[in-house]
Short mmCIF file of C-alpha atoms and ligand atoms in Angstrom, two decimals:
data_model
loop_
_atom_site.label_atom_id
_atom_site.label_comp_id
_atom_site.label_asym_id
_atom_site.label_seq_id
_atom_site.Cartn_x
_atom_site.Cartn_y
_atom_site.Cartn_z
CA MET Z 26 -95.13 121.66 100.71
CA SER Z 27 -96.19 120.50 104.14
CA ARG Z 28 -94.35 117.79 106.04
CA GLY Z 29 -97.13 115.29 105.39
CA GLU Z 30 -97.02 115.85 101.63
CA ARG Z 31 -93.30 115.27 101.18
CA ALA Z 32 -92.60 112.49 98.72
CA GLU Z 33 -89.21 110.99 97.99
CA PRO Z 34 -87.88 112.37 94.69
CA ASP Z 35 -88.75 109.45 92.45
CA ALA Z 36 -91.97 108.55 94.23
CA GLN Z 37 -94.34 110.26 91.84
CA SER Z 38 -95.21 107.47 89.46
CA THR Z 39 -98.48 106.21 90.98
CA PRO Z 40 -100.85 108.74 92.49
CA VAL Z 41 -102.55 107.95 95.78
CA PRO Z 42 -106.14 107.10 94.92
CA PRO Z 43 -108.69 109.75 95.81
CA ALA Z 44 -111.59 108.66 98.00
CA SER Z 45 -113.83 105.92 96.56
CA THR Z 46 -111.61 104.80 93.70
CA HIS Z 47 -110.43 101.65 95.44
CA SER Z 48 -113.22 99.60 93.88
CA ARG Z 49 -111.61 99.99 90.43
CA GLY Z 50 -108.57 97.91 91.33
CA ARG Z 51 -106.76 96.59 94.35
CA THR Z 52 -105.45 99.65 96.24
CA VAL Z 53 -103.44 99.24 99.40
CA ILE Z 54 -101.95 101.64 101.91
CA VAL Z 55 -98.99 100.23 103.82
CA VAL Z 56 -98.46 102.05 107.12
CA GLY Z 57 -94.73 101.96 108.00
CA GLY Z 58 -91.72 101.83 105.70
CA GLY Z 59 -89.45 99.48 107.67
CA PRO Z 60 -88.36 96.15 106.20
CA ALA Z 61 -91.75 94.52 106.74
CA GLY Z 62 -93.73 97.37 105.13
CA LEU Z 63 -91.38 97.57 102.15
CA LEU Z 64 -91.45 93.81 101.67
CA ALA Z 65 -95.25 93.78 101.88
CA ALA Z 66 -95.42 96.61 99.34
CA ARG Z 67 -93.15 94.70 96.97
CA ARG Z 68 -95.27 91.53 97.25
CA LEU Z 69 -98.48 93.45 96.69
CA LEU Z 70 -97.11 95.36 93.69
CA ARG Z 71 -95.95 92.10 92.13
CA ALA Z 72 -99.48 90.78 92.66
CA GLY Z 73 -100.83 93.72 90.66
CA ALA Z 74 -102.01 96.02 93.45
CA SER Z 75 -101.60 99.78 93.51
CA VAL Z 76 -99.58 100.53 96.67
CA THR Z 77 -98.69 103.59 98.74
CA VAL Z 78 -96.27 103.30 101.67
CA LEU Z 79 -96.63 105.95 104.39
CA GLU Z 80 -93.53 106.35 106.54
CA ALA Z 81 -93.39 108.75 109.50
CA ALA Z 82 -89.61 109.23 109.47
CA GLU Z 83 -87.66 111.20 106.89
CA ARG Z 84 -86.24 107.99 105.46
CA THR Z 85 -87.39 104.43 105.04
CA GLY Z 86 -85.79 101.40 106.65
CA GLY Z 87 -87.13 101.55 110.21
CA ARG Z 88 -84.79 99.68 112.51
CA VAL Z 89 -82.83 98.48 109.46
CA SER Z 90 -81.44 101.82 108.35
CA ARG Z 91 -78.16 103.64 107.99
CA LEU Z 92 -75.93 105.86 110.09
CA GLU Z 93 -73.12 108.04 108.67
CA LEU Z 94 -70.26 108.45 111.13
CA ASP Z 95 -66.69 109.71 110.64
CA GLY Z 96 -67.16 109.26 106.88
CA LEU Z 97 -68.30 105.65 107.27
CA ALA Z 98 -71.69 104.22 106.31
CA LEU Z 99 -72.76 102.00 109.20
CA ASP Z 100 -75.90 100.16 110.23
CA ALA Z 101 -77.88 102.25 112.71
CA GLY Z 102 -79.86 99.29 114.12
CA ALA Z 103 -79.91 95.71 112.83
CA GLU Z 104 -76.55 94.58 111.43
CA SER Z 105 -77.06 90.91 110.52
CA PHE Z 106 -79.73 88.33 109.74
CA ALA Z 107 -80.35 84.74 110.82
CA VAL Z 108 -79.81 82.23 108.01
CA ARG Z 109 -82.50 79.83 109.28
CA ASP Z 110 -84.69 78.83 106.30
CA GLY Z 111 -82.78 80.78 103.66
CA ASP Z 112 -85.56 83.34 103.11
CA VAL Z 113 -83.36 86.42 103.52
CA GLU Z 114 -80.76 84.96 101.15
CA ARG Z 115 -83.50 84.25 98.59
CA LEU Z 116 -84.73 87.81 98.89
CA LEU Z 117 -81.21 89.21 98.55
CA THR Z 118 -80.68 87.07 95.46
CA GLU Z 119 -83.87 88.44 93.90
CA LEU Z 120 -82.67 91.96 94.67
CA GLY Z 121 -79.28 91.30 93.05
CA LEU Z 122 -77.42 91.51 96.38
CA ARG Z 123 -76.39 87.87 96.75
CA ASP Z 124 -72.70 88.58 96.13
CA GLY Z 125 -72.66 90.92 99.11
CA ILE Z 126 -73.67 88.24 101.66
CA VAL Z 127 -70.86 87.67 104.14
CA ALA Z 128 -70.27 85.56 107.24
CA PRO Z 129 -68.95 87.24 110.37
CA LEU Z 130 -65.29 86.63 111.14
CA PRO Z 131 -65.00 83.38 113.07
CA SER Z 132 -63.96 84.42 116.57
CA PRO Z 133 -66.35 83.65 119.42
CA ALA Z 134 -68.27 86.15 121.48
CA TRP Z 135 -67.22 86.53 125.11
CA VAL Z 136 -69.09 86.79 128.35
CA VAL Z 137 -67.77 89.21 130.98
CA GLY Z 138 -68.96 88.78 134.56
CA PRO Z 139 -67.88 90.49 137.80
CA THR Z 140 -65.00 88.11 138.49
CA ARG Z 141 -64.18 86.43 135.19
CA ALA Z 142 -64.42 86.58 131.43
CA TYR Z 143 -64.83 83.52 129.20
CA PRO Z 144 -65.66 82.77 125.55
CA LEU Z 145 -69.25 81.74 124.90
CA PRO Z 146 -69.28 78.05 123.94
CA ARG Z 147 -69.30 77.73 120.18
CA ALA Z 148 -71.87 74.96 119.88
CA GLY Z 149 -75.08 76.32 121.35
CA TRP Z 150 -78.48 77.77 120.71
CA MET Z 151 -79.79 80.65 122.84
CA GLY Z 152 -76.75 79.98 125.05
CA ILE Z 153 -77.88 76.37 125.68
CA PRO Z 154 -74.77 74.24 125.20
CA VAL Z 155 -75.19 71.38 122.74
CA HIS Z 156 -72.19 69.41 124.09
CA PRO Z 157 -72.29 69.75 127.90
CA PHE Z 158 -68.74 68.41 128.39
CA ALA Z 159 -67.04 70.41 125.62
CA PRO Z 160 -63.93 72.18 127.01
CA ASP Z 161 -65.40 75.66 126.39
CA VAL Z 162 -68.56 74.69 128.33
CA VAL Z 163 -66.58 73.30 131.26
CA GLU Z 164 -64.41 76.46 131.26
CA ALA Z 165 -67.54 78.59 131.50
CA ILE Z 166 -69.64 76.68 134.07
CA GLY Z 167 -67.29 74.15 135.66
CA ILE Z 168 -67.62 70.39 135.65
CA LEU Z 169 -70.55 70.40 138.11
CA GLY Z 170 -72.44 72.87 135.95
CA ALA Z 171 -71.72 70.70 132.89
CA LEU Z 172 -72.94 67.60 134.71
CA ARG Z 173 -76.16 69.38 135.64
CA VAL Z 174 -76.75 70.28 131.98
CA TRP Z 175 -76.11 66.68 130.91
CA TRP Z 176 -78.61 65.51 133.55
CA GLU Z 177 -81.41 67.47 131.82
CA ARG Z 178 -82.06 64.56 129.45
CA LEU Z 179 -83.29 62.50 132.42
CA LEU Z 180 -85.95 65.01 133.49
CA PRO Z 181 -89.59 64.50 132.43
CA VAL Z 182 -90.63 66.98 129.72
CA ALA Z 183 -93.88 68.93 129.47
CA ASP Z 184 -94.82 72.11 127.63
CA PRO Z 185 -94.44 74.83 130.31
CA GLY Z 186 -97.53 76.69 129.04
CA PRO Z 187 -98.10 80.44 128.63
CA ASP Z 188 -97.51 81.50 132.25
CA ALA Z 189 -94.06 80.04 132.89
CA THR Z 190 -91.15 82.46 132.73
CA ALA Z 191 -88.00 81.65 130.78
CA GLY Z 192 -86.05 81.91 134.07
CA GLU Z 193 -88.14 79.20 135.75
CA VAL Z 194 -87.90 76.83 132.81
CA PHE Z 195 -84.17 77.27 132.20
CA ARG Z 196 -83.20 76.99 135.88
CA HIS Z 197 -85.37 73.93 136.36
CA ARG Z 198 -84.00 72.16 133.33
CA LEU Z 199 -80.37 73.31 133.06
CA GLY Z 200 -79.50 74.42 136.58
CA ARG Z 201 -78.46 77.82 137.93
CA ARG Z 202 -74.93 78.00 136.59
CA ALA Z 203 -75.72 77.32 132.95
CA THR Z 204 -78.76 79.59 133.16
CA SER Z 205 -76.97 82.58 134.67
CA ARG Z 206 -73.61 82.22 132.90
CA LEU Z 207 -74.65 81.06 129.42
CA VAL Z 208 -78.37 81.39 128.71
CA GLU Z 209 -79.20 84.65 130.47
CA PRO Z 210 -76.52 86.79 128.75
CA VAL Z 211 -77.66 85.58 125.32
CA VAL Z 212 -81.41 85.72 125.87
CA LYS Z 213 -81.28 89.07 127.64
CA GLY Z 214 -79.18 90.41 124.79
CA ILE Z 215 -81.91 89.43 122.33
CA TYR Z 216 -85.08 90.18 124.32
CA SER Z 217 -83.92 93.10 126.51
CA ARG Z 218 -85.71 91.65 129.55
CA PRO Z 219 -84.52 89.68 132.58
CA LEU Z 220 -85.28 85.96 132.24
CA ASP Z 221 -87.72 86.13 135.16
CA GLU Z 222 -89.83 88.73 133.33
CA LEU Z 223 -89.76 86.99 129.97
CA PRO Z 224 -92.48 84.41 129.23
CA PHE Z 225 -90.90 81.19 128.00
CA ALA Z 226 -93.47 81.28 125.20
CA ALA Z 227 -91.96 84.57 123.95
CA LEU Z 228 -88.88 82.64 122.81
CA GLY Z 229 -90.83 81.83 119.68
CA PRO Z 230 -93.87 79.91 118.58
CA GLY Z 231 -93.27 76.20 118.94
CA THR Z 232 -90.40 76.44 121.45
CA GLY Z 233 -92.39 74.63 124.18
CA ALA Z 234 -93.75 72.05 121.75
CA GLY Z 235 -90.28 71.63 120.21
CA MET Z 236 -88.82 70.96 123.64
CA VAL Z 237 -91.42 68.25 124.24
CA ARG Z 238 -90.97 66.74 120.78
CA HIS Z 239 -87.19 66.52 121.06
CA GLY Z 240 -87.15 65.47 124.71
CA GLY Z 241 -85.56 68.48 126.41
CA LEU Z 242 -83.87 71.83 125.95
CA VAL Z 243 -80.44 70.47 125.05
CA ALA Z 244 -82.03 68.17 122.48
CA LEU Z 245 -84.04 71.10 121.09
CA ALA Z 246 -80.87 73.21 120.91
CA THR Z 247 -79.11 70.35 119.11
CA ALA Z 248 -81.96 70.13 116.58
CA ARG Z 249 -82.00 73.89 116.01
CA ARG Z 250 -78.22 73.90 115.48
CA ALA Z 251 -78.45 70.98 113.07
CA ALA Z 252 -81.15 72.78 111.10
CA SER Z 253 -78.90 75.77 110.44
CA PRO Z 254 -75.95 75.49 108.04
CA ALA Z 255 -72.49 74.84 109.40
CA GLY Z 256 -70.66 77.76 110.92
CA SER Z 257 -72.28 80.92 112.14
CA ALA Z 258 -76.06 81.06 112.02
CA VAL Z 259 -75.98 84.72 111.01
CA ARG Z 260 -74.84 86.59 107.96
CA GLY Z 261 -74.25 90.22 107.10
CA LEU Z 262 -74.14 92.26 103.95
CA VAL Z 263 -71.22 94.23 102.56
CA GLY Z 264 -72.14 97.86 103.17
CA GLY Z 265 -74.47 96.87 106.03
CA VAL Z 266 -77.92 95.25 106.12
CA ALA Z 267 -79.48 98.67 105.53
CA THR Z 268 -78.46 97.97 101.92
CA LEU Z 269 -81.38 95.51 101.90
CA THR Z 270 -84.04 98.02 102.89
CA GLU Z 271 -82.56 100.59 100.51
CA ALA Z 272 -82.79 98.08 97.65
CA LEU Z 273 -86.34 97.17 98.67
CA ALA Z 274 -87.38 100.84 98.60
CA ARG Z 275 -85.84 101.25 95.14
CA GLU Z 276 -87.69 98.19 93.88
CA VAL Z 277 -91.00 99.33 95.35
CA ARG Z 278 -90.65 102.57 93.40
CA SER Z 279 -89.55 100.87 90.21
CA LEU Z 280 -92.62 98.62 90.39
CA GLY Z 281 -94.77 101.76 90.46
CA GLY Z 282 -95.32 102.03 94.21
CA VAL Z 283 -95.40 105.38 95.99
CA ILE Z 284 -93.35 105.94 99.14
CA ARG Z 285 -94.14 109.01 101.20
CA THR Z 286 -91.67 109.82 103.94
CA GLY Z 287 -92.39 112.34 106.69
CA ALA Z 288 -95.96 110.97 106.59
CA ALA Z 289 -97.01 110.12 110.14
CA VAL Z 290 -100.29 108.21 110.04
CA GLU Z 291 -102.76 109.26 112.74
CA SER Z 292 -105.52 106.72 112.19
CA ALA Z 293 -106.94 104.14 109.81
CA ARG Z 294 -110.73 103.65 109.93
CA ARG Z 295 -113.14 101.59 107.90
CA SER Z 296 -115.17 103.74 105.53
CA ASP Z 297 -118.84 103.34 104.63
CA ASP Z 298 -118.03 101.68 101.29
CA GLY Z 299 -116.09 98.87 102.97
CA GLY Z 300 -112.65 100.33 102.29
CA TRP Z 301 -110.36 102.34 104.56
CA THR Z 302 -109.77 106.01 105.27
CA VAL Z 303 -106.27 106.81 106.46
CA THR Z 304 -105.44 110.16 108.03
CA VAL Z 305 -101.92 111.56 107.90
CA ALA Z 306 -100.81 114.53 110.01
CA GLY Z 307 -101.50 117.75 108.08
CA GLN Z 308 -102.97 116.11 104.94
CA ALA Z 309 -106.33 115.30 103.39
CA PRO Z 310 -107.50 111.76 104.23
CA LEU Z 311 -106.44 109.00 101.84
CA ALA Z 312 -108.69 106.15 100.71
CA ALA Z 313 -107.75 102.58 99.93
CA GLY Z 314 -109.41 99.20 99.67
CA GLU Z 315 -106.94 97.60 102.08
CA VAL Z 316 -104.55 98.59 104.82
CA VAL Z 317 -101.38 96.80 105.85
CA MET Z 318 -100.06 97.74 109.28
CA ALA Z 319 -96.25 97.55 109.38
CA VAL Z 320 -95.55 99.55 112.55
CA PRO Z 321 -94.59 98.45 116.08
CA GLN Z 322 -97.43 96.93 118.11
CA ALA Z 323 -98.24 99.86 120.39
CA ALA Z 324 -98.79 101.97 117.26
CA VAL Z 325 -101.07 99.33 115.70
CA VAL Z 326 -103.58 99.66 118.53
CA ARG Z 327 -103.35 103.46 118.57
CA LEU Z 328 -103.78 103.82 114.80
CA LEU Z 329 -106.79 101.48 114.58
CA PRO Z 330 -109.25 103.15 117.00
CA ASP Z 331 -112.24 101.15 115.68
CA VAL Z 332 -110.62 97.74 115.88
CA ASP Z 333 -110.86 95.94 119.22
CA PRO Z 334 -107.43 94.94 120.51
CA ALA Z 335 -107.04 91.19 121.02
CA ARG Z 336 -104.93 92.03 124.09
CA GLU Z 337 -102.94 94.89 125.59
CA PRO Z 338 -99.71 95.50 123.69
CA ARG Z 339 -96.65 95.00 125.83
CA GLU Z 340 -95.03 98.12 127.25
CA PRO Z 341 -92.66 99.20 124.46
CA GLY Z 342 -89.08 98.79 125.66
CA GLN Z 343 -86.43 101.29 124.68
CA ALA Z 344 -83.06 100.21 123.36
CA VAL Z 345 -80.21 102.66 122.91
CA LEU Z 346 -77.23 101.91 120.71
CA VAL Z 347 -74.02 103.88 121.22
CA THR Z 348 -71.54 103.59 118.35
CA LEU Z 349 -67.93 104.62 119.00
CA VAL Z 350 -65.25 105.13 116.36
CA LEU Z 351 -61.92 104.66 118.14
CA ASP Z 352 -58.22 105.10 117.57
CA ALA Z 353 -57.15 102.07 119.55
CA PRO Z 354 -54.42 99.93 117.92
CA GLU Z 355 -54.51 97.47 120.83
CA LEU Z 356 -57.92 96.34 119.61
CA ALA Z 357 -56.38 95.02 116.38
CA GLY Z 358 -56.03 91.56 117.90
CA ALA Z 359 -59.77 91.46 118.77
CA PRO Z 360 -59.07 90.75 122.46
CA ARG Z 361 -62.69 89.79 123.13
CA GLY Z 362 -63.58 88.29 119.75
CA THR Z 363 -66.50 89.73 117.83
CA GLY Z 364 -68.29 90.99 120.89
CA VAL Z 365 -69.07 90.74 124.56
CA LEU Z 366 -72.14 89.95 126.62
CA ALA Z 367 -72.11 91.59 130.04
CA VAL Z 368 -73.63 89.71 132.98
CA ASP Z 369 -74.70 90.58 136.50
CA GLY Z 370 -74.61 94.33 136.00
CA VAL Z 371 -70.86 94.34 135.37
CA THR Z 372 -71.48 97.38 133.11
CA ARG Z 373 -74.55 99.45 132.28
CA ALA Z 374 -74.22 98.20 128.70
CA LYS Z 375 -75.76 94.79 128.25
CA ALA Z 376 -73.64 93.93 125.22
CA LEU Z 377 -70.87 95.21 122.98
CA THR Z 378 -70.16 94.36 119.37
CA HIS Z 379 -66.65 94.92 118.07
CA ALA Z 380 -67.95 95.61 114.59
CA THR Z 381 -64.56 95.87 112.89
CA ALA Z 382 -63.58 92.51 114.41
CA LYS Z 383 -66.86 90.99 113.21
CA TRP Z 384 -67.10 92.22 109.61
CA ALA Z 385 -64.08 92.12 107.29
CA TRP Z 386 -65.69 94.61 104.85
CA LEU Z 387 -66.04 97.15 107.64
CA ALA Z 388 -62.47 96.64 108.93
CA GLU Z 389 -61.25 97.29 105.39
CA ARG Z 390 -63.22 100.51 105.10
CA ALA Z 391 -62.37 101.70 108.62
CA ARG Z 392 -58.62 101.10 108.00
CA ASP Z 393 -56.85 101.81 111.32
CA ARG Z 394 -60.04 102.80 113.17
CA HIS Z 395 -62.08 100.47 115.37
CA ILE Z 396 -65.85 100.54 115.62
CA VAL Z 397 -67.68 99.25 118.65
CA ARG Z 398 -71.42 99.31 119.32
CA LEU Z 399 -72.77 99.14 122.86
CA SER Z 400 -76.40 98.39 123.60
CA TYR Z 401 -78.32 99.70 126.58
CA ASP Z 402 -81.87 99.17 127.68
CA ALA Z 403 -84.13 101.81 129.19
CA ARG Z 404 -83.49 100.75 132.79
CA ALA Z 405 -79.75 101.03 132.41
CA ILE Z 406 -79.79 104.58 131.14
CA ARG Z 407 -82.54 105.98 133.37
CA ASP Z 408 -80.13 107.44 135.90
CA LEU Z 409 -78.17 109.15 133.11
CA ASP Z 410 -81.34 110.93 132.03
CA ARG Z 411 -81.51 113.65 134.68
CA ASP Z 412 -80.22 116.62 132.67
CA GLY Z 413 -82.09 116.25 129.41
CA PRO Z 414 -81.17 114.83 126.02
CA VAL Z 415 -77.91 116.72 125.35
CA ALA Z 416 -76.38 115.96 128.72
CA GLN Z 417 -77.73 112.48 128.40
CA GLU Z 418 -75.97 111.94 125.09
CA GLY Z 419 -72.68 113.24 126.53
CA SER Z 420 -72.96 111.15 129.66
CA LEU Z 421 -73.99 108.10 127.68
CA VAL Z 422 -70.95 108.39 125.45
CA ARG Z 423 -68.71 108.75 128.51
CA ALA Z 424 -70.41 105.74 130.11
CA ALA Z 425 -69.99 103.82 126.84
CA LEU Z 426 -66.24 104.55 126.79
CA ARG Z 427 -65.92 103.29 130.37
CA ASP Z 428 -68.03 100.24 129.60
CA ALA Z 429 -66.06 99.48 126.44
CA SER Z 430 -62.81 99.72 128.45
CA ARG Z 431 -64.15 97.23 131.00
CA LEU Z 432 -65.63 94.82 128.48
CA LEU Z 433 -62.68 94.85 126.08
CA ASP Z 434 -60.10 95.01 128.88
CA VAL Z 435 -58.28 98.02 127.37
CA HIS Z 436 -57.98 101.61 128.62
CA LEU Z 437 -60.01 103.86 126.32
CA THR Z 438 -59.58 107.54 127.18
CA PRO Z 439 -61.76 110.28 125.60
CA GLU Z 440 -58.78 111.29 123.38
CA ARG Z 441 -59.08 107.93 121.63
CA LEU Z 442 -62.64 108.71 120.54
CA ARG Z 443 -62.88 110.00 116.94
CA ALA Z 444 -66.65 110.07 116.68
CA SER Z 445 -69.76 108.74 118.40
CA ALA Z 446 -73.47 108.37 117.76
CA VAL Z 447 -76.37 107.62 120.09
CA VAL Z 448 -79.48 106.13 118.50
CA ALA Z 449 -82.57 105.41 120.60
CA TRP Z 450 -85.09 102.82 119.42
CA PRO Z 451 -88.29 103.47 121.35
CA ASP Z 452 -90.13 100.31 120.28
CA SER Z 453 -87.38 97.78 120.61
CA ALA Z 454 -89.14 95.06 122.60
CA PRO Z 455 -89.82 91.96 120.54
CA ALA Z 456 -93.53 91.47 120.00
CA ASP Z 457 -95.58 88.67 121.58
CA GLY Z 458 -98.07 87.92 118.78
CA PRO Z 459 -100.77 89.90 116.94
CA VAL Z 460 -102.49 92.56 119.06
CA VAL Z 461 -105.55 92.91 116.82
CA GLU Z 462 -107.49 90.41 114.74
CA VAL Z 463 -106.73 90.69 111.05
CA GLY Z 464 -109.82 90.78 108.88
CA GLU Z 465 -111.24 91.77 105.55
CA GLY Z 466 -108.88 94.33 104.05
CA LEU Z 467 -106.62 94.53 107.12
CA SER Z 468 -103.26 92.78 107.35
CA LEU Z 469 -100.44 92.88 109.87
CA VAL Z 470 -96.83 92.29 108.93
CA GLY Z 471 -93.46 92.31 110.70
CA SER Z 472 -93.44 93.55 114.27
CA ALA Z 473 -97.14 94.43 113.96
CA ALA Z 474 -97.76 90.70 113.42
CA GLY Z 475 -95.58 89.72 116.37
CA LEU Z 476 -92.48 88.87 114.34
CA THR Z 477 -88.95 89.88 115.26
CA GLY Z 478 -85.89 89.86 113.02
CA LEU Z 479 -85.29 89.94 109.29
CA ALA Z 480 -85.47 86.15 108.92
CA ALA Z 481 -88.99 86.01 110.38
CA ILE Z 482 -90.12 89.02 108.35
CA ALA Z 483 -88.74 87.66 105.08
CA SER Z 484 -90.52 84.33 105.54
CA GLU Z 485 -94.00 85.61 106.25
CA ASP Z 486 -96.81 85.64 103.72
CA PHE Z 487 -99.47 87.54 105.62
CA VAL Z 488 -100.25 90.13 103.02
CA LEU Z 489 -101.38 87.89 100.24
CA SER Z 490 -103.16 85.45 102.53
CA HIS Z 491 -105.53 88.14 103.82
CA SER Z 492 -106.34 89.70 100.48
C1 FAD E 793 -81.02 97.95 118.08
C2 FAD E 793 -81.66 96.86 117.27
C3 FAD E 793 -80.87 95.90 116.65
C4 FAD E 793 -81.45 94.88 115.91
N1 FAD E 793 -80.64 93.97 115.30
C5 FAD E 793 -81.18 93.03 114.50
C6 FAD E 793 -80.33 92.18 113.74
O1 FAD E 793 -79.08 92.29 113.78
N2 FAD E 793 -80.92 91.26 112.93
C7 FAD E 793 -82.28 91.16 112.82
O2 FAD E 793 -82.75 90.31 112.05
N3 FAD E 793 -83.11 91.97 113.53
C8 FAD E 793 -82.59 92.90 114.35
N4 FAD E 793 -83.40 93.75 115.05
C9 FAD E 793 -84.86 93.59 114.91
C10 FAD E 793 -85.32 94.16 113.57
O3 FAD E 793 -84.73 95.41 113.36
C11 FAD E 793 -86.85 94.29 113.60
O4 FAD E 793 -87.40 93.00 113.82
C12 FAD E 793 -87.37 94.84 112.27
O5 FAD E 793 -86.81 96.09 111.95
C13 FAD E 793 -88.88 95.01 112.35
O6 FAD E 793 -89.30 95.47 111.10
P1 FAD E 793 -90.68 96.24 110.94
O7 FAD E 793 -90.73 96.72 109.54
O8 FAD E 793 -91.77 95.37 111.44
O9 FAD E 793 -90.57 97.45 111.97
P2 FAD E 793 -89.58 98.71 112.00
O10 FAD E 793 -88.24 98.34 111.46
O11 FAD E 793 -89.67 99.25 113.37
O12 FAD E 793 -90.27 99.71 110.99
C14 FAD E 793 -91.50 100.33 111.33
C15 FAD E 793 -91.58 101.63 110.57
O13 FAD E 793 -92.86 102.22 110.85
C16 FAD E 793 -92.67 103.62 110.97
N5 FAD E 793 -93.80 104.16 111.73
C17 FAD E 793 -94.06 104.08 113.05
N6 FAD E 793 -95.20 104.73 113.36
C18 FAD E 793 -95.69 105.25 112.20
C19 FAD E 793 -96.84 106.01 111.85
N7 FAD E 793 -97.72 106.41 112.77
N8 FAD E 793 -97.03 106.35 110.56
C20 FAD E 793 -96.14 105.96 109.60
N9 FAD E 793 -95.02 105.24 109.88
C21 FAD E 793 -94.80 104.88 111.15
C22 FAD E 793 -91.33 103.75 111.69
O14 FAD E 793 -90.77 105.04 111.51
C23 FAD E 793 -90.53 102.65 111.01
O15 FAD E 793 -89.83 103.12 109.87
C24 FAD E 793 -82.86 94.79 115.80
C25 FAD E 793 -83.67 95.75 116.43
C26 FAD E 793 -83.08 96.77 117.15
C27 FAD E 793 -83.94 97.81 117.83
#
């Protein structure tokens, strides 16, 4: 059996339609088996369509998949979801996973800069403090910085428009201290780009309008905080959030959908009869009435050669996650809470999550081991890349140990390392909005549609609206 023909063991129930059968019923090919593709497949199957998911990797899940390390099942990429409108919780309930929803342990994240470390103020949104004079805000930015944030309510408010960078808007409205010490570490951690290279509009549709409506950034942050339930705005899942994509894949199959892994799509073109012809490396072309693109944006443009791009997709950023399993009893007290944001190049890593201090279920399974995850962006690891992938992995792990020592303020020698894993995510940059026009028989979901994060993906209804 060739690579392109490999089907997951229980994926045989519905055959892929041969050419020209799509007129007999609604047949859909979903390109990409990450959370968005699997969710789209589930929706379509429940609406009565015949669905085939084509996934290039050997397993489904995309950036929400699993990593086995030192006998532990860990999340390889995403590890939590935003509670926001409750869509992920609703989905988990439908999948029978509601009892596994857990809140992170309640210690704050920290920020580590070149000269000082401080806890990130608890009441904030995107690092914007909701109470400018709260003691944790004053500790982080000083009384003058706090005063400057308070003063923002007196500034006139206008939508900054598509060309303004996040750096310009935040500095103008909140001042330099709050921007560099509070907002930048958080926003850079999410968007993997310096504030001065990130369009303010990329912070989400409606952020500019929301700022105008509420009368400023602090007021917008206050409204966003009020809209989310008390406590942490994120949740996890016992066993990791990859449990969600695994359950979705199971349900897709039980509803009669076909999932083909190891099936890298090369192109999707409109056929003469108004349907689509999809080519997969090493296989005969497949026909379907509709195509759903559920791949990162750069791939959308490449795989649809006959569809004019609405704009150039953004250069895909690379994120690298280094997971370390450590014997380090001094971490038992969670010296830097659930994680650390690094500012001003204090380490090559931009952030660290102390996963066993964040998730009780994981601490229980890890027993006396500690698990930390460090994230790097492409720029930070470029100079480690000289000697090829193997050397790079070794030097990255060594760099990660040094960075973890600095960020957690403990001395972590190589002997303390039980196991490590380096996972590179080539298309990690959040998307800016659709890169092609959807049309008859063509839908975009998830990152293809410009959405980032499980909460956004779970709330969308693109597939059915373009049928
Ligand atoms: C390191 C990291 C951490 C993250 N943490 C979180 C988090 O904690 N919470 C959160 O909500 N979000 C998080 N995100 C974002 C979240 O993972 C993404 O928004 C989400 O996975 C996007 O889902 P998707 O299905 O659109 O794309 P993906 O998850 O990228 O899935 C796309 C799938 O398409 C497949 N594919 C690509 N090309 C082809 C092709 N030619 N043919 C067939 N298949 C193809 C890929 O192999 C992949 O399986 C994180 C992202 C990264 C990189």
